[in-house]
CSV table of C-alpha atoms in Angstrom, one decimal:
chain,number,residue,atom,x,y,z
A,1,MET,CA,5.5,-89.4,30.5
A,2,LEU,CA,8.4,-88.9,33.0
A,3,HIS,CA,6.0,-87.2,35.4
A,4,ILE,CA,3.6,-90.2,35.2
A,5,HIS,CA,6.4,-92.6,35.9
A,6,LEU,CA,7.5,-90.5,38.9
A,7,VAL,CA,3.9,-90.5,40.3
A,8,LEU,CA,3.6,-94.2,39.8
A,9,PHE,CA,6.9,-94.8,41.5
A,10,SER,CA,5.9,-92.6,44.4
A,11,LEU,CA,2.6,-94.5,44.8
A,12,PHE,CA,4.5,-97.8,44.7
A,13,TYR,CA,7.0,-96.6,47.2
A,14,GLN,CA,4.3,-95.6,49.6
A,15,CYS,CA,2.5,-98.9,49.3
A,16,LEU,CA,5.8,-100.8,49.7
A,17,SER,CA,6.5,-98.7,52.8
A,18,PHE,CA,3.2,-99.7,54.3
A,19,ASN,CA,3.6,-103.4,53.5
A,20,LEU,CA,7.1,-103.5,55.0
A,21,ASN,CA,6.1,-101.8,58.2
A,22,ASN,CA,4.2,-104.8,59.4
A,23,ASN,CA,4.0,-103.6,63.0
A,24,LYS,CA,7.6,-104.5,63.7
A,25,LEU,CA,8.3,-101.1,65.1
A,26,LYS,CA,7.1,-100.0,68.5
A,27,THR,CA,7.1,-96.3,69.0
A,28,VAL,CA,8.5,-95.4,72.4
A,29,LEU,CA,8.5,-91.6,72.1
A,30,SER,CA,7.2,-89.0,69.6
A,31,TRP,CA,7.3,-85.2,69.4
A,32,LYS,CA,6.0,-82.5,67.2
A,33,GLN,CA,8.6,-80.2,68.7
A,34,VAL,CA,10.8,-80.7,71.7
A,35,GLY,CA,10.8,-78.7,74.9
A,36,TYR,CA,12.7,-78.7,78.2
A,37,ASN,CA,12.1,-79.1,81.9
A,38,PHE,CA,14.7,-77.2,84.0
A,39,ASP,CA,13.8,-78.2,87.6
A,40,ASP,CA,10.1,-77.7,86.9
A,41,VAL,CA,10.7,-74.5,84.8
A,42,ARG,CA,9.2,-75.5,81.5
A,43,TYR,CA,10.3,-74.2,78.1
A,44,THR,CA,7.7,-75.1,75.5
A,45,LYS,CA,7.2,-71.9,73.4
A,46,ASP,CA,9.2,-69.1,71.9
A,47,SER,CA,8.5,-66.0,69.9
A,48,ASP,CA,6.4,-66.1,66.8
A,49,TYR,CA,8.2,-66.7,63.6
A,50,GLU,CA,7.7,-66.9,59.8
A,51,ARG,CA,9.1,-69.7,57.8
A,52,ARG,CA,10.7,-68.8,54.5
A,53,PRO,CA,12.8,-70.9,52.1
A,54,ASN,CA,16.0,-71.9,53.9
A,55,MET,CA,15.4,-69.6,56.9
A,56,VAL,CA,13.2,-68.8,59.8
A,57,VAL,CA,12.4,-65.1,60.3
A,58,PHE,CA,11.1,-63.8,63.6
A,59,LYS,CA,8.3,-61.2,63.5
A,60,GLN,CA,9.8,-59.3,66.4
A,61,GLU,CA,13.2,-57.6,66.0
A,62,LEU,CA,15.1,-59.8,68.3
A,63,ASN,CA,18.7,-61.0,68.3
A,64,ASP,CA,18.6,-64.8,67.8
A,65,MET,CA,22.0,-65.1,69.5
A,66,GLU,CA,20.4,-63.7,72.7
A,67,LYS,CA,17.5,-66.1,72.7
A,68,PHE,CA,17.6,-68.9,75.3
A,69,PHE,CA,15.1,-71.1,73.5
A,70,ILE,CA,14.0,-71.1,69.9
A,71,GLN,CA,11.9,-74.2,69.7
A,72,TYR,CA,12.0,-74.7,65.9
A,73,ASN,CA,15.8,-74.9,66.1
A,74,ASN,CA,15.9,-77.8,68.6
A,75,ILE,CA,16.5,-80.9,66.5
A,76,PRO,CA,17.3,-84.2,68.4
A,77,ILE,CA,20.1,-86.1,66.7
A,78,GLY,CA,21.7,-88.6,69.1
A,79,LEU,CA,20.2,-91.5,71.2
A,80,GLU,CA,21.4,-93.8,73.9
A,81,VAL,CA,19.5,-96.1,76.4
A,82,TYR,CA,20.6,-97.1,79.9
A,83,LYS,CA,18.1,-99.1,81.9
A,84,ASP,CA,15.1,-96.8,82.2
A,85,ILE,CA,17.0,-93.7,81.0
A,86,ILE,CA,16.9,-92.5,77.4
A,87,PHE,CA,19.6,-89.9,76.5
A,88,VAL,CA,18.8,-87.5,73.7
A,89,THR,CA,21.3,-85.0,72.3
A,90,VAL,CA,20.5,-81.7,70.6
A,91,PRO,CA,23.8,-80.4,69.0
A,92,ARG,CA,24.1,-76.6,68.8
A,93,ARG,CA,23.7,-76.2,65.1
A,94,ARG,CA,21.4,-73.2,65.5
A,95,HIS,CA,20.7,-70.5,68.0
A,96,GLY,CA,18.3,-71.0,70.9
A,97,ILE,CA,19.4,-74.5,72.1
A,98,PRO,CA,19.4,-74.5,75.9
A,99,SER,CA,20.9,-77.9,76.6
A,100,THR,CA,22.8,-80.3,74.3
A,101,LEU,CA,22.9,-83.4,76.5
A,102,ASN,CA,19.6,-84.5,77.9
A,103,TYR,CA,17.7,-87.4,79.3
A,104,ILE,CA,14.2,-88.9,79.8
A,105,ASN,CA,13.3,-91.3,82.6
A,106,LEU,CA,10.9,-93.9,81.2
A,107,SER,CA,9.9,-95.1,84.7
A,108,SER,CA,8.3,-91.8,85.5
A,109,LEU,CA,6.9,-91.1,82.0
A,110,SER,CA,3.5,-89.3,82.0
A,111,SER,CA,3.5,-88.5,78.3
A,112,SER,CA,4.7,-90.0,75.0
A,113,SER,CA,6.1,-86.5,74.2
A,114,PRO,CA,8.1,-85.7,77.4
A,115,LEU,CA,10.2,-82.6,78.0
A,116,LEU,CA,13.9,-83.1,78.0
A,117,LYS,CA,15.9,-82.7,81.2
A,118,PRO,CA,19.6,-81.6,81.1
A,119,TYR,CA,22.1,-84.3,82.1
A,120,PRO,CA,23.3,-84.7,84.8
A,121,ASN,CA,21.5,-81.7,86.1
A,122,VAL,CA,20.5,-78.1,85.2
A,123,GLU,CA,23.7,-76.6,86.7
A,124,SER,CA,25.9,-78.9,84.5
A,125,ARG,CA,24.3,-78.0,81.2
A,126,SER,CA,26.8,-75.2,80.5
A,127,ASP,CA,29.7,-77.7,80.9
A,128,PHE,CA,28.9,-78.9,77.3
A,129,VAL,CA,29.0,-77.1,74.0
A,130,SER,CA,27.7,-79.5,71.4
A,131,ILE,CA,27.3,-83.3,71.5
A,132,TYR,CA,26.1,-85.6,68.7
A,133,ARG,CA,25.9,-89.3,69.4
A,134,PRO,CA,27.0,-90.6,72.8
A,135,ARG,CA,27.8,-94.3,73.5
A,136,ILE,CA,27.4,-96.4,76.6
A,137,ASP,CA,30.0,-99.1,77.4
A,138,SER,CA,29.8,-102.3,79.4
A,139,CYS,CA,31.3,-100.6,82.4
A,140,ASP,CA,28.2,-98.4,83.0
A,141,ARG,CA,29.8,-95.3,81.5
A,142,ILE,CA,28.6,-92.9,78.9
A,143,TRP,CA,31.2,-91.6,76.5
A,144,MET,CA,30.8,-88.6,74.2
A,145,VAL,CA,32.7,-86.1,72.1
A,146,ASP,CA,32.0,-82.5,72.8
A,147,THR,CA,32.9,-80.8,69.5
A,148,GLY,CA,33.4,-77.5,71.3
A,149,LEU,CA,31.8,-75.9,68.2
A,150,TYR,CA,28.8,-73.6,67.8
A,151,GLU,CA,27.9,-74.8,64.4
A,152,VAL,CA,25.5,-72.0,63.4
A,153,PRO,CA,25.6,-71.1,59.7
A,154,ASN,CA,27.3,-67.7,59.2
A,155,ALA,CA,28.2,-67.6,62.9
A,156,ARG,CA,30.4,-70.6,63.5
A,157,ARG,CA,32.5,-70.3,66.6
A,158,GLN,CA,35.0,-72.7,68.1
A,159,VAL,CA,34.3,-72.1,71.8
A,160,GLN,CA,36.8,-74.7,73.1
A,161,LYS,CA,38.9,-77.6,71.9
A,162,PRO,CA,37.1,-80.9,71.1
A,163,ALA,CA,37.2,-83.3,74.1
A,164,ILE,CA,36.3,-86.8,75.1
A,165,ILE,CA,33.9,-86.7,78.1
A,166,ILE,CA,33.0,-89.8,80.2
A,167,TYR,CA,30.4,-90.0,83.0
A,168,ASP,CA,29.8,-92.8,85.5
A,169,LEU,CA,26.2,-93.7,85.1
A,170,LYS,CA,26.0,-95.3,88.6
A,171,THR,CA,26.9,-92.0,90.3
A,172,ASN,CA,26.2,-89.5,87.5
A,173,GLU,CA,29.6,-88.0,88.2
A,174,ARG,CA,32.1,-87.0,85.5
A,175,ILE,CA,35.2,-89.2,85.5
A,176,LEU,CA,37.0,-87.7,82.5
A,177,ARG,CA,37.3,-84.7,80.3
A,178,GLN,CA,40.2,-85.0,78.0
A,179,GLU,CA,40.9,-82.6,75.1
A,180,LEU,CA,41.8,-84.4,71.8
A,181,SER,CA,45.3,-83.8,70.4
A,182,ASP,CA,45.8,-80.7,68.2
A,183,ASP,CA,47.2,-82.8,65.3
A,184,ILE,CA,43.8,-84.4,64.7
A,185,ILE,CA,42.5,-81.0,63.5
A,186,VAL,CA,43.4,-80.7,59.9
A,187,SER,CA,41.1,-77.8,59.1
A,188,GLU,CA,38.6,-75.5,60.7
A,189,ARG,CA,35.9,-77.9,59.5
A,190,THR,CA,37.2,-81.0,61.4
A,191,THR,CA,35.5,-80.5,64.7
A,192,GLY,CA,32.1,-80.3,63.1
A,193,GLY,CA,32.7,-83.8,61.8
A,194,LEU,CA,33.3,-85.5,65.1
A,195,THR,CA,29.7,-86.9,65.4
A,196,THR,CA,30.0,-90.6,66.3
A,197,LEU,CA,32.1,-92.9,68.4
A,198,VAL,CA,32.3,-96.5,69.4
A,199,VAL,CA,33.9,-97.8,72.6
A,200,ASP,CA,36.2,-100.8,72.6
A,201,ILE,CA,36.9,-102.3,76.1
A,202,VAL,CA,40.1,-104.4,75.8
A,203,SER,CA,41.3,-106.1,79.0
A,204,SER,CA,39.6,-104.0,81.7
A,205,CYS,CA,37.5,-100.9,82.1
A,206,ASP,CA,40.7,-98.8,82.4
A,207,ASP,CA,42.0,-100.3,79.2
A,208,ALA,CA,39.6,-98.9,76.6
A,209,PHE,CA,39.7,-97.1,73.2
A,210,ALA,CA,37.2,-94.8,71.5
A,211,TYR,CA,37.1,-94.8,67.7
A,212,ILE,CA,35.7,-91.5,66.4
A,213,ASN,CA,34.5,-90.5,62.9
A,214,ASP,CA,35.4,-87.3,61.2
A,215,LEU,CA,32.8,-87.0,58.4
A,216,ALA,CA,33.9,-83.4,57.5
A,217,THR,CA,37.6,-83.9,56.7
A,218,ASN,CA,37.6,-87.7,56.2
A,219,GLY,CA,39.5,-89.2,59.1
A,220,LEU,CA,39.2,-91.7,61.9
A,221,ILE,CA,40.4,-90.6,65.4
A,222,VAL,CA,41.6,-93.1,68.0
A,223,PHE,CA,41.6,-92.2,71.7
A,224,SER,CA,43.3,-94.3,74.4
A,225,LEU,CA,41.8,-94.1,77.9
A,226,ARG,CA,44.9,-95.6,79.5
A,227,THR,CA,47.4,-93.1,77.9
A,228,LYS,CA,44.9,-90.2,77.3
A,229,ASP,CA,46.5,-89.9,73.9
A,230,SER,CA,44.7,-89.5,70.6
A,231,TRP,CA,45.8,-89.9,67.0
A,232,ARG,CA,44.4,-89.6,63.5
A,233,LEU,CA,44.2,-92.0,60.6
A,234,ASP,CA,43.5,-91.0,57.0
A,235,HIS,CA,42.5,-93.3,54.1
A,236,GLU,CA,40.6,-93.0,50.8
A,237,SER,CA,37.8,-95.3,52.2
A,238,PHE,CA,36.9,-92.6,54.7
A,239,ARG,CA,35.8,-90.3,51.8
A,240,HIS,CA,32.4,-90.0,50.2
A,241,ASP,CA,31.7,-91.7,46.9
A,242,PRO,CA,30.8,-89.2,44.2
A,243,ARG,CA,28.6,-91.9,42.6
A,244,ALA,CA,26.4,-92.0,45.7
A,245,LEU,CA,25.6,-88.3,45.9
A,246,ASN,CA,22.1,-86.9,45.1
A,247,PHE,CA,19.7,-89.2,46.8
A,248,THR,CA,16.3,-88.6,48.4
A,249,ALA,CA,15.8,-88.8,52.2
A,250,ALA,CA,12.7,-87.7,54.1
A,251,GLY,CA,11.3,-86.6,50.8
A,252,GLN,CA,14.1,-84.1,50.2
A,253,LEU,CA,17.1,-84.2,47.7
A,254,ILE,CA,20.3,-84.8,49.6
A,255,THR,CA,23.7,-83.7,48.2
A,256,TRP,CA,25.7,-83.9,51.5
A,257,GLN,CA,29.3,-85.0,50.9
A,258,ASP,CA,29.7,-86.6,54.3
A,259,GLY,CA,32.7,-88.9,54.6
A,260,LEU,CA,33.2,-91.5,57.3
A,261,PHE,CA,29.9,-91.5,59.2
A,262,SER,CA,29.5,-94.6,61.3
A,263,ILE,CA,31.7,-97.2,63.0
A,264,GLY,CA,30.5,-100.6,64.2
A,265,LEU,CA,32.5,-103.0,66.5
A,266,SER,CA,32.4,-106.8,66.4
A,267,GLU,CA,32.8,-109.2,69.2
A,268,PRO,CA,36.3,-110.7,69.7
A,269,VAL,CA,37.1,-113.7,67.5
A,270,ASP,CA,40.3,-115.5,68.5
A,271,GLY,CA,41.0,-112.5,70.7
A,272,ARG,CA,40.7,-109.9,67.9
A,273,LYS,CA,37.9,-107.5,66.9
A,274,ARG,CA,37.1,-105.7,63.8
A,275,ILE,CA,35.4,-102.4,63.0
A,276,TYR,CA,32.9,-102.0,60.2
A,277,TYR,CA,32.5,-98.6,58.7
A,278,HIS,CA,31.2,-96.5,55.8
A,279,SER,CA,30.7,-93.0,54.6
A,280,LEU,CA,27.2,-91.6,54.4
A,281,ALA,CA,27.4,-91.0,50.6
A,282,SER,CA,28.5,-94.5,49.6
A,283,TYR,CA,27.2,-98.0,48.8
A,284,GLU,CA,30.2,-99.9,50.2
A,285,GLU,CA,31.2,-101.2,53.6
A,286,TYR,CA,34.8,-101.6,54.8
A,287,SER,CA,36.4,-103.4,57.7
A,288,ILE,CA,39.7,-103.4,59.6
A,289,ASP,CA,41.3,-105.3,62.5
A,290,THR,CA,41.3,-103.1,65.6
A,291,GLU,CA,44.9,-104.1,66.3
A,292,TYR,CA,45.9,-101.7,63.6
A,293,LEU,CA,44.0,-98.9,65.3
A,294,LYS,CA,45.0,-99.4,68.9
A,295,ASN,CA,48.7,-99.4,68.2
A,296,LYS,CA,49.7,-95.9,67.2
A,297,ALA,CA,52.8,-97.2,65.5
A,298,LEU,CA,50.8,-99.7,63.5
A,299,SER,CA,48.2,-97.2,62.5
A,300,THR,CA,50.4,-95.9,59.7
A,301,ALA,CA,50.0,-99.4,58.0
A,302,ILE,CA,46.2,-99.4,57.9
A,303,ALA,CA,46.1,-99.1,54.1
A,304,SER,CA,47.3,-102.7,53.5
A,305,ASN,CA,44.8,-104.1,56.1
A,306,ILE,CA,41.6,-102.4,55.1
A,307,GLN,CA,39.1,-104.8,53.5
A,308,LEU,CA,36.4,-103.8,51.1
A,309,LEU,CA,33.5,-106.1,52.1
A,310,GLY,CA,31.2,-105.4,49.1
A,311,THR,CA,28.3,-103.3,48.1
A,312,ARG,CA,24.9,-102.8,49.6
A,313,GLY,CA,23.4,-101.9,46.2
A,314,PRO,CA,21.6,-98.8,44.9
A,315,ASN,CA,19.7,-96.6,47.2
A,316,SER,CA,21.6,-97.9,50.2
A,317,GLN,CA,23.1,-94.7,51.5
A,318,SER,CA,23.2,-95.2,55.3
A,319,GLY,CA,23.9,-93.2,58.4
A,320,SER,CA,24.4,-94.9,61.7
A,321,HIS,CA,24.8,-98.7,61.9
A,322,ALA,CA,25.4,-101.2,64.7
A,323,TYR,CA,26.5,-104.8,65.2
A,324,HIS,CA,24.6,-107.5,67.0
A,325,SER,CA,27.0,-110.2,68.2
A,326,THR,CA,24.5,-113.0,68.8
A,327,THR,CA,23.2,-113.1,65.2
A,328,ARG,CA,26.5,-111.6,63.7
A,329,THR,CA,24.3,-109.1,61.9
A,330,ILE,CA,24.8,-105.4,61.2
A,331,PHE,CA,21.7,-103.1,61.1
A,332,PHE,CA,21.8,-100.0,58.9
A,333,ALA,CA,19.8,-96.8,59.1
A,334,ASN,CA,19.1,-96.7,55.4
A,335,LEU,CA,18.5,-93.0,54.7
A,336,ALA,CA,17.7,-93.3,50.9
A,337,ARG,CA,14.8,-95.6,51.6
A,338,ASP,CA,13.5,-94.4,55.0
A,339,ALA,CA,14.3,-97.9,56.2
A,340,ILE,CA,16.2,-100.3,58.4
A,341,THR,CA,18.3,-102.8,56.5
A,342,CYS,CA,20.6,-105.6,57.6
A,343,TRP,CA,23.6,-107.8,56.6
A,344,ASN,CA,24.9,-111.0,58.2
A,345,VAL,CA,28.7,-110.7,58.2
A,346,ASP,CA,29.1,-114.4,57.5
A,347,LYS,CA,27.6,-113.9,54.1
A,348,MET,CA,28.9,-112.2,51.0
A,349,MET,CA,27.9,-108.5,50.9
A,350,ILE,CA,25.8,-108.2,47.8
A,351,PRO,CA,22.4,-106.4,47.4
A,352,GLU,CA,20.5,-109.7,47.7
A,353,ASN,CA,22.0,-110.2,51.2
A,354,VAL,CA,21.1,-106.7,52.4
A,355,PRO,CA,17.3,-106.8,52.7
A,356,VAL,CA,15.0,-104.1,53.8
A,357,LEU,CA,13.5,-105.1,57.2
A,358,VAL,CA,11.1,-102.2,57.8
A,359,MET,CA,10.3,-99.1,55.8
A,360,ASP,CA,8.1,-96.1,56.6
A,361,ASN,CA,8.1,-92.7,54.7
A,362,GLU,CA,7.1,-90.8,57.9
A,363,LYS,CA,8.1,-92.8,61.0
A,364,LEU,CA,11.5,-93.6,59.5
A,365,ALA,CA,12.0,-90.3,57.6
A,366,TYR,CA,15.8,-89.8,58.3
A,367,ILE,CA,17.0,-92.1,61.0
A,368,SER,CA,19.6,-89.9,62.7
A,369,ASP,CA,20.8,-92.6,65.1
A,370,LEU,CA,20.6,-96.3,65.4
A,371,LYS,CA,21.7,-98.5,68.3
A,372,VAL,CA,21.7,-102.2,69.1
A,373,ILE,CA,20.7,-102.6,72.8
A,374,GLY,CA,20.5,-106.2,74.0
A,375,ASP,CA,18.4,-108.0,71.4
A,376,GLU,CA,16.6,-104.9,70.2
A,377,VAL,CA,17.3,-102.2,67.6
A,378,TRP,CA,16.5,-98.6,68.7
A,379,VAL,CA,16.4,-95.7,66.3
A,380,LEU,CA,15.9,-91.9,66.6
A,381,VAL,CA,14.2,-90.2,63.6
A,382,ASN,CA,14.3,-86.5,63.1
A,383,LYS,CA,13.4,-85.5,59.4
A,384,ILE,CA,16.4,-83.2,59.4
A,385,PRO,CA,16.5,-82.7,55.6
A,386,ARG,CA,13.1,-81.0,55.9
A,387,PHE,CA,14.5,-78.8,58.8
A,388,ALA,CA,17.5,-77.8,56.6
A,389,LEU,CA,15.0,-76.4,54.0
A,390,SER,CA,12.8,-74.9,56.7
A,391,SER,CA,10.0,-77.2,55.6
A,392,LEU,CA,9.5,-79.0,59.0
A,393,ASN,CA,5.9,-78.7,60.0
A,394,PRO,CA,5.5,-78.1,63.7
A,395,SER,CA,1.9,-79.2,63.7
A,396,GLU,CA,2.7,-82.8,62.8
A,397,TYR,CA,4.9,-85.4,64.5
A,398,ASN,CA,8.5,-84.9,63.4
A,399,PHE,CA,10.7,-86.8,65.9
A,400,PHE,CA,10.4,-90.4,67.0
A,401,VAL,CA,12.2,-93.0,69.1
A,402,HIS,CA,11.3,-96.5,68.0
A,403,LYS,CA,12.5,-100.0,69.0
A,404,ALA,CA,12.1,-103.4,67.5
A,405,SER,CA,13.0,-107.0,68.4
A,406,ILE,CA,15.9,-108.2,66.4
A,407,ARG,CA,14.5,-111.7,66.0
A,408,ASP,CA,11.2,-110.2,64.6
A,409,LEU,CA,13.1,-107.9,62.3
A,410,ILE,CA,15.2,-110.5,60.6
A,411,LYS,CA,12.7,-113.4,60.6
A,412,GLY,CA,12.4,-114.9,57.1
A,413,THR,CA,15.2,-112.6,55.6
A,414,ALA,CA,18.7,-113.2,54.4
A,415,CYS,CA,19.9,-112.1,57.8
A,416,GLU,CA,18.2,-114.8,59.8
């Protein structure tokens, strides 16, 4: 009887996914596997391999560490968009990743599955170790955290200290590389958790802060561009919720205990901004006034100023999220439902006010990154739970970049 119920639920889920897709998503890019273009030298194939449970075994006796390109291991994770340029990151979580920070020029696109090009150029690719989710600010700059970590299982190696890196997108020149303070590293796992940041411009382009998550050791890092200083905040709300473990994403059971995963930033209201944040394994959303983050002395008092906003409800475990100031709406990459959901911050956070906007078991199977860009939501999808179990099928489309109009997404929902 249980088996019958599971089958019926699966069929219902698939039908619901189809009905909720409703052509709201526009697929911009899609790949079966990614390749690279290094000044017209193309990397699109590697040695033959055999997939076994939880591993990939090469038929030839070759040392993976010496391989320049192992196509199966290249999983895009981060996304940003600047005019006609799409940035795509491939963190070094396995061997055979030739470039971690890459771009695609949409104005010269000849295929919907383009090869990635190292940013800013081929010569600079060795300047970076591993980058997850970069962010572009209103001053035409791209910010990123280089974790400095080769995050390969059984071969982890901290190559260099984690650092904030900023490039001027008008000149493609680096304007900052600043190592983060030693006291933010509370264990050898910390650097692998520095996967997301949001940029807060205060009074000028020189007066800016980055708020960085630490999903591995449950912290929030603040970096001041003006002083080049960084400091760490710790709080129970940065931890995972044990009740929210064990959910299904991209058709696979997830038991990841990821803490603070995503940070969203509001527009100023009466001169003050708020961040919205959550852990991946959680149902709740929290908020805090950025005045308690930007002032290092005040940061020790955050506990009394953190606000629990409410619950998104069951099956609402979410990764990246982003805030749209015009509609005062937050958009969530809902991993447990292969969906995009939303919440208008002027309403009470209860499940009824967090509707599913679009759902698709394949095209939204693990949204790794989500951005609000203008009046659109952009997402990068990578099916990474299947990769983690070596069940990613290279003969089908696995990676997508989609976009959707915010007005179209929220029309007729609790977020409108």
